[in-house]
PDB file of C-alpha atoms in Angstrom:
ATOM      1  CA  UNK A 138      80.269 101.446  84.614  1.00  0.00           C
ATOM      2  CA  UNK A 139      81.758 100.615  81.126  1.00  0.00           C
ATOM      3  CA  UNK A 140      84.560  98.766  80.917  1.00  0.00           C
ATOM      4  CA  UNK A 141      88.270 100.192  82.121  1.00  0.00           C
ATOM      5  CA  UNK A 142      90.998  99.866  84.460  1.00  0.00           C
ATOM      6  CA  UNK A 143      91.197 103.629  85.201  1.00  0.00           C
ATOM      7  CA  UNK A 144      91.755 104.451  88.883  1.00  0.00           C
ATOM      8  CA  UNK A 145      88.254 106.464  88.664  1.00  0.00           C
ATOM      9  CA  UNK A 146      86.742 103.331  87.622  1.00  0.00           C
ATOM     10  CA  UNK A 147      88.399 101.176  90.571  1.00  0.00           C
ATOM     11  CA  UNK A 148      87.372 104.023  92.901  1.00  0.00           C
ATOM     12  CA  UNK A 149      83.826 103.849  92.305  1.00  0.00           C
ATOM     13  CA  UNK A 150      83.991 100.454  92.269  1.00  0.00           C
ATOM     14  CA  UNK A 151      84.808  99.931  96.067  1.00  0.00           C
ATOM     15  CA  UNK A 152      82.458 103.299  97.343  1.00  0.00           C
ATOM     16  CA  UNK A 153      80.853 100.089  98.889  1.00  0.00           C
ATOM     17  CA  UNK A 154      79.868  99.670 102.390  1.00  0.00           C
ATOM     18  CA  UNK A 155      83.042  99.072 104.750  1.00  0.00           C
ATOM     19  CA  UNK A 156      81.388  95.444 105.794  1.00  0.00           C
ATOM     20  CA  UNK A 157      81.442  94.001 102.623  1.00  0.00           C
ATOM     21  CA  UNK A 158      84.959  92.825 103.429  1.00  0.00           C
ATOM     22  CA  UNK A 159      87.357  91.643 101.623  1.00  0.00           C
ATOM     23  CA  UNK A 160      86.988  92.840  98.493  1.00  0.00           C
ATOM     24  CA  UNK A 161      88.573  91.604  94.895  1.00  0.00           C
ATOM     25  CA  UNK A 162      89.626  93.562  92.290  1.00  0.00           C
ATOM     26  CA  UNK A 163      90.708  92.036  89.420  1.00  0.00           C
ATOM     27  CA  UNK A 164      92.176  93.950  86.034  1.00  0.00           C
ATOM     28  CA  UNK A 165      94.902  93.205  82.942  1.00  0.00           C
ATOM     29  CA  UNK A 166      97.502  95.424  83.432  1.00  0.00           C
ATOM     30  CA  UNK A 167      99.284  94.833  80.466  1.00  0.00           C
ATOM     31  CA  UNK A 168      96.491  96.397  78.618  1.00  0.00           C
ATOM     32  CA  UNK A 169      92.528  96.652  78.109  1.00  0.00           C
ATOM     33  CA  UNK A 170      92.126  93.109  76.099  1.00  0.00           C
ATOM     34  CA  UNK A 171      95.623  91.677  77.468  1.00  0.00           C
ATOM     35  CA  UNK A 172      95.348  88.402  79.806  1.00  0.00           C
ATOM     36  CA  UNK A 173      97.691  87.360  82.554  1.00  0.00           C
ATOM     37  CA  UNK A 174     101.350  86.801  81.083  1.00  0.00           C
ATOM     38  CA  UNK A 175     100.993  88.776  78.162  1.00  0.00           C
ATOM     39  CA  UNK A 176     103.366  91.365  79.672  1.00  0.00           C
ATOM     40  CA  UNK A 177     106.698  90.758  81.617  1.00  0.00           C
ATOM     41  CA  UNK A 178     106.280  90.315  85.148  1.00  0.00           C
ATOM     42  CA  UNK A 179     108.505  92.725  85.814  1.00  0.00           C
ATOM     43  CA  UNK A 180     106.482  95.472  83.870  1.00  0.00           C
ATOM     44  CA  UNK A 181     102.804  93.518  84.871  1.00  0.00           C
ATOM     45  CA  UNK A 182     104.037  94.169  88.111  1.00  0.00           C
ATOM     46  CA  UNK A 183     105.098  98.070  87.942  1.00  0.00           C
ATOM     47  CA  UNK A 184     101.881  98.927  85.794  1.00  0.00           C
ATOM     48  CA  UNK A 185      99.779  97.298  89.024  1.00  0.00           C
ATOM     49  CA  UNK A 186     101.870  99.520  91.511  1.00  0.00           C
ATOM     50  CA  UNK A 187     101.271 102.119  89.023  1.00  0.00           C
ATOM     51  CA  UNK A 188      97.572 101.827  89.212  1.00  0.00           C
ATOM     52  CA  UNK A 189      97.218 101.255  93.312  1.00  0.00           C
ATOM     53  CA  UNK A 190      98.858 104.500  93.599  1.00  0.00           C
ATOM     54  CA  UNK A 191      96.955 106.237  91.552  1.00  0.00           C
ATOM     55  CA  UNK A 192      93.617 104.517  93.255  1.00  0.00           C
ATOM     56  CA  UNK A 193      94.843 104.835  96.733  1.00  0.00           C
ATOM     57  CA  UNK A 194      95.773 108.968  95.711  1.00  0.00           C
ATOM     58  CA  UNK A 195      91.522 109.315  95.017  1.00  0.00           C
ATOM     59  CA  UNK A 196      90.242 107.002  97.506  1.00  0.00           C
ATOM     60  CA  UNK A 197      92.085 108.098 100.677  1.00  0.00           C
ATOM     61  CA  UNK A 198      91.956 111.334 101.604  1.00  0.00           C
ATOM     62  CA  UNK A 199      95.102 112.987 102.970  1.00  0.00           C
ATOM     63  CA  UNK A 200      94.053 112.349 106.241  1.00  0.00           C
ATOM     64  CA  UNK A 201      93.785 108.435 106.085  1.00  0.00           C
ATOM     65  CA  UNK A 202      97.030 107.747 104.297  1.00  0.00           C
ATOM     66  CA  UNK A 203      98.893 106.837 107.562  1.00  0.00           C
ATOM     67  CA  UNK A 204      96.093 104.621 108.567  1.00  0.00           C
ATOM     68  CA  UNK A 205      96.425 102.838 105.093  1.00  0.00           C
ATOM     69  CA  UNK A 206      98.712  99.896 105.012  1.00  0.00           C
ATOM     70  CA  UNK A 207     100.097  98.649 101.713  1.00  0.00           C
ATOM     71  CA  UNK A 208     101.402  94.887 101.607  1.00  0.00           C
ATOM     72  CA  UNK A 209     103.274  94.004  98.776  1.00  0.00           C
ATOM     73  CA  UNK A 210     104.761  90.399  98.182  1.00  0.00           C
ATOM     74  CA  UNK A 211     107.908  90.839  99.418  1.00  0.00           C
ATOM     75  CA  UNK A 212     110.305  93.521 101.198  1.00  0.00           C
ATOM     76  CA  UNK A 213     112.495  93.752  98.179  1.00  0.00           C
ATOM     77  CA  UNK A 214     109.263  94.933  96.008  1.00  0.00           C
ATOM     78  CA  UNK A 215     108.358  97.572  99.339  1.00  0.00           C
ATOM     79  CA  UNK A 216     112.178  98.940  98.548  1.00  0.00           C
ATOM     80  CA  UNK A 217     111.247  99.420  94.931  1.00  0.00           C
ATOM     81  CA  UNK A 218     107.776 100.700  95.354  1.00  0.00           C
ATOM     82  CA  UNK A 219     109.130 103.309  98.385  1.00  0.00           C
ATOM     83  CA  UNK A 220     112.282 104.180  95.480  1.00  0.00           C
ATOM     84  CA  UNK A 221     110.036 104.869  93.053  1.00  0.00           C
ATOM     85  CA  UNK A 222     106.089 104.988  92.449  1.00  0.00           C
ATOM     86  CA  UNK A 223     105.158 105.675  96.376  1.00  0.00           C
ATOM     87  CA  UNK A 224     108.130 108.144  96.738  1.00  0.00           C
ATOM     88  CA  UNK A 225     107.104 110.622  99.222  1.00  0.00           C
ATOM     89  CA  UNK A 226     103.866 109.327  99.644  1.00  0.00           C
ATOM     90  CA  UNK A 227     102.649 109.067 103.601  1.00  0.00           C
ATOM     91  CA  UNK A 228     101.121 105.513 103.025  1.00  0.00           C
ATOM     92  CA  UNK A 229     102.070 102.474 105.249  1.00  0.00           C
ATOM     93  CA  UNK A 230     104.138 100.041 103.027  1.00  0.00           C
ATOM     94  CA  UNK A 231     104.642  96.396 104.349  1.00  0.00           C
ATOM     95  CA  UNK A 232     105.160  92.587 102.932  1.00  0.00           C
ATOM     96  CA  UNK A 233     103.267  89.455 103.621  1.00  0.00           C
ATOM     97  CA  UNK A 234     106.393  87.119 103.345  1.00  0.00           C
ATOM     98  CA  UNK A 235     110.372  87.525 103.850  1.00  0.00           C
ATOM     99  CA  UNK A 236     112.954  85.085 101.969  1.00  0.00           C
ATOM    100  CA  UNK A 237     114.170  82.135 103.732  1.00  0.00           C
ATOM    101  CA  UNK A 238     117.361  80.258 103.373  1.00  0.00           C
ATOM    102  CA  UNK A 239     115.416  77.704 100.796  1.00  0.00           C
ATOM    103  CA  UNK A 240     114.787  80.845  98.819  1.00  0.00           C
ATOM    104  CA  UNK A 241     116.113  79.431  95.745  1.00  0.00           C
ATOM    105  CA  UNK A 242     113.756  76.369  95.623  1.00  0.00           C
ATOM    106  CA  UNK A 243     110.382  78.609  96.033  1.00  0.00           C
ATOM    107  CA  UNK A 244     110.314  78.643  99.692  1.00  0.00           C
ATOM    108  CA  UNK A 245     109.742  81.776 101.773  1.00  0.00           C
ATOM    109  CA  UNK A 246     108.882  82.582 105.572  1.00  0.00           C
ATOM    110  CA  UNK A 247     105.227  83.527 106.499  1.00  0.00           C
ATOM    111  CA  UNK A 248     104.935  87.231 108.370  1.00  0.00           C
ATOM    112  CA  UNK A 249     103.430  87.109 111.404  1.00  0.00           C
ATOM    113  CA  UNK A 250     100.296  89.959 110.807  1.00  0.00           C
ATOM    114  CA  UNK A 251     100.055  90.258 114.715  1.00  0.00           C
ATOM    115  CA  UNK A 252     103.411  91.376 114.347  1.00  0.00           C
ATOM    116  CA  UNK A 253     102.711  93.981 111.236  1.00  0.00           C
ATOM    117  CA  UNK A 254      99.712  95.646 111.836  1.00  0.00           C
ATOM    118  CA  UNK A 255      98.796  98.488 114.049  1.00  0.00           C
ATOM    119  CA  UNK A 256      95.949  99.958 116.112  1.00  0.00           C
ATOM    120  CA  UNK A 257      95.668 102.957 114.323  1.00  0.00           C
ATOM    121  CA  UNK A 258      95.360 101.064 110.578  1.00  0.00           C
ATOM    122  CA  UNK A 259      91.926 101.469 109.213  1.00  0.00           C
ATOM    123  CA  UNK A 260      92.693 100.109 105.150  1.00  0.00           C
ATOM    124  CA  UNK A 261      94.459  97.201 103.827  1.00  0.00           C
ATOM    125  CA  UNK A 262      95.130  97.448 100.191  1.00  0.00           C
ATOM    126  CA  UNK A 263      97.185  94.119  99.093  1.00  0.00           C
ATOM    127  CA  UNK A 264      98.806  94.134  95.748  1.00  0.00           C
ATOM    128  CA  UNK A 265      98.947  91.181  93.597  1.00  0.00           C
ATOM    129  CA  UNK A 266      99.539  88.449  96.115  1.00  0.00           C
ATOM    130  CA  UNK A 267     100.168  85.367  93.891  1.00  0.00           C
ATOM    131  CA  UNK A 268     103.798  84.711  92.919  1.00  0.00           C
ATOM    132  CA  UNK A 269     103.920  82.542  95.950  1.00  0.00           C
ATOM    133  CA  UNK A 270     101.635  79.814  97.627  1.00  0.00           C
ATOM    134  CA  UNK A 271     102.207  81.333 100.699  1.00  0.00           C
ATOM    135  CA  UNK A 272     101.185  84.879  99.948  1.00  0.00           C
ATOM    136  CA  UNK A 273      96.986  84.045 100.136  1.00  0.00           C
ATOM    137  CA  UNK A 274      97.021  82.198 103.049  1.00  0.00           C
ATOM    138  CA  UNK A 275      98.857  85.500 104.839  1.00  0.00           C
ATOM    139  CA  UNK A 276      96.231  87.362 103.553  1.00  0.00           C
ATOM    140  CA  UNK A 277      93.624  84.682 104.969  1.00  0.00           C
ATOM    141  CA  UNK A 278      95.667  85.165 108.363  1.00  0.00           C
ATOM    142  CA  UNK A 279      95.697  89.343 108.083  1.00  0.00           C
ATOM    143  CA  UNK A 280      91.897  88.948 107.413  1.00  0.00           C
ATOM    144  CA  UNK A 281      91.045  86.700 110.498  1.00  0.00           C
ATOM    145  CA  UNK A 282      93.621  88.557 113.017  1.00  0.00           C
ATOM    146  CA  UNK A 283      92.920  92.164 112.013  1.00  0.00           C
ATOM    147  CA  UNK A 284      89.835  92.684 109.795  1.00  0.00           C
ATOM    148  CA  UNK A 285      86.836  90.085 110.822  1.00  0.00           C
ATOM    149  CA  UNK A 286      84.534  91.997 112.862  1.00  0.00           C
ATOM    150  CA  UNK A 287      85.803  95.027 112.775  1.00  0.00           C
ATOM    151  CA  UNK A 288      85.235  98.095 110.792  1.00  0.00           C
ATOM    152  CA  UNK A 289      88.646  97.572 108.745  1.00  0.00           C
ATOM    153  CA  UNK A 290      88.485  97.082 105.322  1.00  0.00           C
ATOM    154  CA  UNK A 291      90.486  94.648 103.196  1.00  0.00           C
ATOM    155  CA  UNK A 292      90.973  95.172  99.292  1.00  0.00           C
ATOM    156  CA  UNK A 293      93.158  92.362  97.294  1.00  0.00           C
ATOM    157  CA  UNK A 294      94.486  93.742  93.762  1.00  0.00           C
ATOM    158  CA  UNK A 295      95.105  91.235  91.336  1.00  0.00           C
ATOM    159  CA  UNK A 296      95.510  88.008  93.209  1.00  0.00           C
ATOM    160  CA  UNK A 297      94.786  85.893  90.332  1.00  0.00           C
ATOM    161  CA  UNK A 298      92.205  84.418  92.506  1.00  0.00           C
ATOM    162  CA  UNK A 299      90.578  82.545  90.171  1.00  0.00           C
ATOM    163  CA  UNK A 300      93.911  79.929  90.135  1.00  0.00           C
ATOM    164  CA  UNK A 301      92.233  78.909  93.344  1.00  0.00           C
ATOM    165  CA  UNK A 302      88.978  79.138  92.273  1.00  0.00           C
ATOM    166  CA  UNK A 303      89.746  76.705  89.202  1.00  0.00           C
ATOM    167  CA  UNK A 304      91.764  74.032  90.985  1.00  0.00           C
ATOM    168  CA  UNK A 305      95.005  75.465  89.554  1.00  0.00           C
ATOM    169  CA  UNK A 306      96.720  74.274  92.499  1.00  0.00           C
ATOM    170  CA  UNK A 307      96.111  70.548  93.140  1.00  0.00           C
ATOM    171  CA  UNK A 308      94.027  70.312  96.594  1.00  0.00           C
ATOM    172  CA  UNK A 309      96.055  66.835  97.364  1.00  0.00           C
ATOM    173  CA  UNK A 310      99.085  69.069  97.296  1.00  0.00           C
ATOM    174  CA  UNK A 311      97.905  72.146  98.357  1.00  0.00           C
ATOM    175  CA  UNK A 312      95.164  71.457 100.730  1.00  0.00           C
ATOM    176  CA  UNK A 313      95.320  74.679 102.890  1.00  0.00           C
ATOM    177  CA  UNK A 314      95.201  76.963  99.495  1.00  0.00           C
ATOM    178  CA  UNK A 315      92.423  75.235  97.903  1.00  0.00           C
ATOM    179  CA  UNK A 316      90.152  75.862 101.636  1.00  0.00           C
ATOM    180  CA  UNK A 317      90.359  79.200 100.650  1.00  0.00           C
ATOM    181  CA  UNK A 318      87.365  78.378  98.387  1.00  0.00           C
ATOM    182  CA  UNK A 319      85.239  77.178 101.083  1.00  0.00           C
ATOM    183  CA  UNK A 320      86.638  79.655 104.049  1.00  0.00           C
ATOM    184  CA  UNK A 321      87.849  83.145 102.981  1.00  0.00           C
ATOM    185  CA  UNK A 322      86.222  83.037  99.268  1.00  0.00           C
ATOM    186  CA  UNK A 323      82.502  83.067 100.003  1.00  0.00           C
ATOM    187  CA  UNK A 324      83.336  86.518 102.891  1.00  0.00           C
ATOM    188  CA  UNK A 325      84.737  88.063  99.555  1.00  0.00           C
ATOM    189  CA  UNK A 326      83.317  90.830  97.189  1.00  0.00           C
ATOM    190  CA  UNK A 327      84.372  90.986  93.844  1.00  0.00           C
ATOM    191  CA  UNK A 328      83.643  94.853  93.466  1.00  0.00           C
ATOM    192  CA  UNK A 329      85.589  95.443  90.162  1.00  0.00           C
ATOM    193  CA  UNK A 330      86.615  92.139  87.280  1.00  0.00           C
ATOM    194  CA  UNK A 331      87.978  92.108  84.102  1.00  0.00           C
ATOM    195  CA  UNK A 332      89.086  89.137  82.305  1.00  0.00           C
ATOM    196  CA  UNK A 333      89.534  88.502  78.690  1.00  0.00           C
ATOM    197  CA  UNK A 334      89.390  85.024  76.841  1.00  0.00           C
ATOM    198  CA  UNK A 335      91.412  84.618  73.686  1.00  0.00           C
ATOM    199  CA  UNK A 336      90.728  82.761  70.053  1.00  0.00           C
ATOM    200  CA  UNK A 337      88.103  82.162  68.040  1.00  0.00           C
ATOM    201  CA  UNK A 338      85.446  82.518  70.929  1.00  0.00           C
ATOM    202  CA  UNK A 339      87.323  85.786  72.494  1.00  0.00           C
ATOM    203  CA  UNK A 340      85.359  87.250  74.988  1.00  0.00           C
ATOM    204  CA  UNK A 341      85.446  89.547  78.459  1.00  0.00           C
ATOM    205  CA  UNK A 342      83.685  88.600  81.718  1.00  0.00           C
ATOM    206  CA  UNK A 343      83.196  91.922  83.491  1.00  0.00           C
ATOM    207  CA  UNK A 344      81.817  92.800  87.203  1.00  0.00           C
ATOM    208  CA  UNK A 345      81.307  96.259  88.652  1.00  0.00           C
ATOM    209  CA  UNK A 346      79.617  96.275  91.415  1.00  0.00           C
ATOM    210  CA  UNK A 347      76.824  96.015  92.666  1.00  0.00           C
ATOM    211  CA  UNK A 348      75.936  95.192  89.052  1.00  0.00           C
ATOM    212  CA  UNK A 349      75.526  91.587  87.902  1.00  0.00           C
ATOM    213  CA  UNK A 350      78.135  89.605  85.821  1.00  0.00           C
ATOM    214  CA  UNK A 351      78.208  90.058  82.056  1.00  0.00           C
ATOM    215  CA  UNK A 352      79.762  88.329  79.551  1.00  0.00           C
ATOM    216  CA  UNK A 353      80.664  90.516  76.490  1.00  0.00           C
ATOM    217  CA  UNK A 354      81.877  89.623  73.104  1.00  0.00           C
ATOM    218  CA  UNK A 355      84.246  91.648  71.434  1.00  0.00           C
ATOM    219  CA  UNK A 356      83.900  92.823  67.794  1.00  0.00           C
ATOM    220  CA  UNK A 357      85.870  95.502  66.559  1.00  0.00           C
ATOM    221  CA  UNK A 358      86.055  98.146  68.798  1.00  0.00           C
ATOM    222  CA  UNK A 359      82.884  97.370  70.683  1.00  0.00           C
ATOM    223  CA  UNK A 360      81.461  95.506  72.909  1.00  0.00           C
ATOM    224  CA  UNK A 361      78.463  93.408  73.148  1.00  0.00           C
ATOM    225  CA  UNK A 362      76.544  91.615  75.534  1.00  0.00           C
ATOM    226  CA  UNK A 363      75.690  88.085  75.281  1.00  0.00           C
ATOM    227  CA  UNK A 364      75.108  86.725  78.938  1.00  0.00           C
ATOM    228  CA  UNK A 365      74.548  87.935  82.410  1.00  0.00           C
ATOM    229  CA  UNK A 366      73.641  86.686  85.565  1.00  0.00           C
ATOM    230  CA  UNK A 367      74.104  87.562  89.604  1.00  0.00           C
ATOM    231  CA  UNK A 368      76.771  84.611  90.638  1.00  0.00           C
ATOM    232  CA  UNK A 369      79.892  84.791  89.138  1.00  0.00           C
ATOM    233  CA  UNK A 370      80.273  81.864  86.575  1.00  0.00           C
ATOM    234  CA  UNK A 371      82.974  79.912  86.204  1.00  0.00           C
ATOM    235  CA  UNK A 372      85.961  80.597  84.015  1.00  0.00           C
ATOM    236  CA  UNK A 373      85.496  76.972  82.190  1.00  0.00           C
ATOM    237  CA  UNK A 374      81.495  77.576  82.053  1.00  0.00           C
ATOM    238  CA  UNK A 375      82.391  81.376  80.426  1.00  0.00           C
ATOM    239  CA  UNK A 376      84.943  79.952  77.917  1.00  0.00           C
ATOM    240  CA  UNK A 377      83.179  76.445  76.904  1.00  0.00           C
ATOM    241  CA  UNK A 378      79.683  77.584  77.413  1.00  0.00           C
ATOM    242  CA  UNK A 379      78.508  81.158  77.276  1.00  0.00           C
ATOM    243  CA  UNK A 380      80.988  82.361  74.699  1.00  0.00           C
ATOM    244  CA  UNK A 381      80.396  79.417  72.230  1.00  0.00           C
ATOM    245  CA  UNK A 382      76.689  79.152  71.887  1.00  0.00           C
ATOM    246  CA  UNK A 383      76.672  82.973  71.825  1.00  0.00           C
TER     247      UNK A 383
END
């Protein structure tokens, strides 16, 4: 599997057995060689609903759409996805958090999973759960109340995991978020990863599974391989490491 964020590409990404749950996928929407924040979030954000609906149109079959359940960050983006991209589509769409009366200072209310999900639900497809602290640890809770042993399958889009993984978030400050690396992290497959590095030591750290991880430099229009290995290296080891003595 060459590198691209085509839905045929995502698709044969996670034909992977059912218990290799959850699963990552991880792409730039804003483009092939773009990196988070190159785009508007507004637009990053449409171009990743965009892209689920086009994946979830080849991997569920007509049948399974009402036992697939979407969650998006919020209800607001659920209005705009249901107005819009998922327009008439039979697909289940829900939110992981709801605003609270601190809204304005970056405080929202958890949703109770228990409360959202239902017998019949077989997927979980969970777009780009990061604009919020809160957001992962939902999906941690939606994982342990409706997918652990079971034969559900959970598949998080573009949850800038690797924020967590890096120590973005301060563990002193954000001690529940940062025990995703030691709880929900090491259940996880990453079945499909793209990320580009910028500058003088550009580069792309690719995944497809059940391949290993490569590290590719990028000259021209091609793309070459320098590195790979069968754990996923770190973002610092790729950029100060592997790129530079490549």
């Amino acid at each position: 599997m060459w590198l691209s964020t085509s839905p045929t590409a995502l698709t044969v990404a996670v034909s992977v057995p059912s218990s290799l749950t959850p699963q990552e996928i991880e792409f730039p929407t804003a483009g092939l060689g773009s990196v988070p924040g190159d785009g508007e979030g507004g637009i990053e954000m449409t171009g990743s609903i965009q892209l689920i609906r086009e994946f979830c149109d080849l991997l569920v079959i007509p049948e399974k759409a009402t036992k697939t359940r979407i969650f998006f960050p919020e209800a607001n983006e659920v209005k705009f996805a249901r107005q819009s991209i998922f327009g008439g589509a039979s697909f289940k769409l829900d939110y992981l958090t709801k605003p609270s009366f601190f809204e304005d200072f970056g405080f929202t209310e958890k949703v109770k999973m228990v409360d959202r999900v239902k017998p019949e639900d077989e997927l979980f497809i969970v777009a780009y759960p990061y604009f919020n602290v809160n957001e992962m640890l939902v999906v941690e809770e939606l994982y342990k109340a409706a997918v652990s042993n079971t034969s559900r399958k959970l598949i998080i889009f573009n949850g800038e995991l690797d924020r967590i993984r890096s120590g973005y978030y301060p563990p002193f400050f954000y001690p529940k978020l940062a025990a995703l690396s030691k709880t929900l992290f090491p259940k996880m497959e990453t079945v499909y990863y793209i990320h580009n590095f910028k500058g003088r030591n550009g580069g792309v750290l690719f995944r497809c599974y059940p391949g290993p991880w490569k590290v590719f430099r990028r000259v021209g229009s091609t793309y070459i391989c320098l590195h790979q290995q069968e754990s996923m290296p770190s973002l610092k080891e790729v950029a100060l490491d592997i790129l530079p003595s490549a």
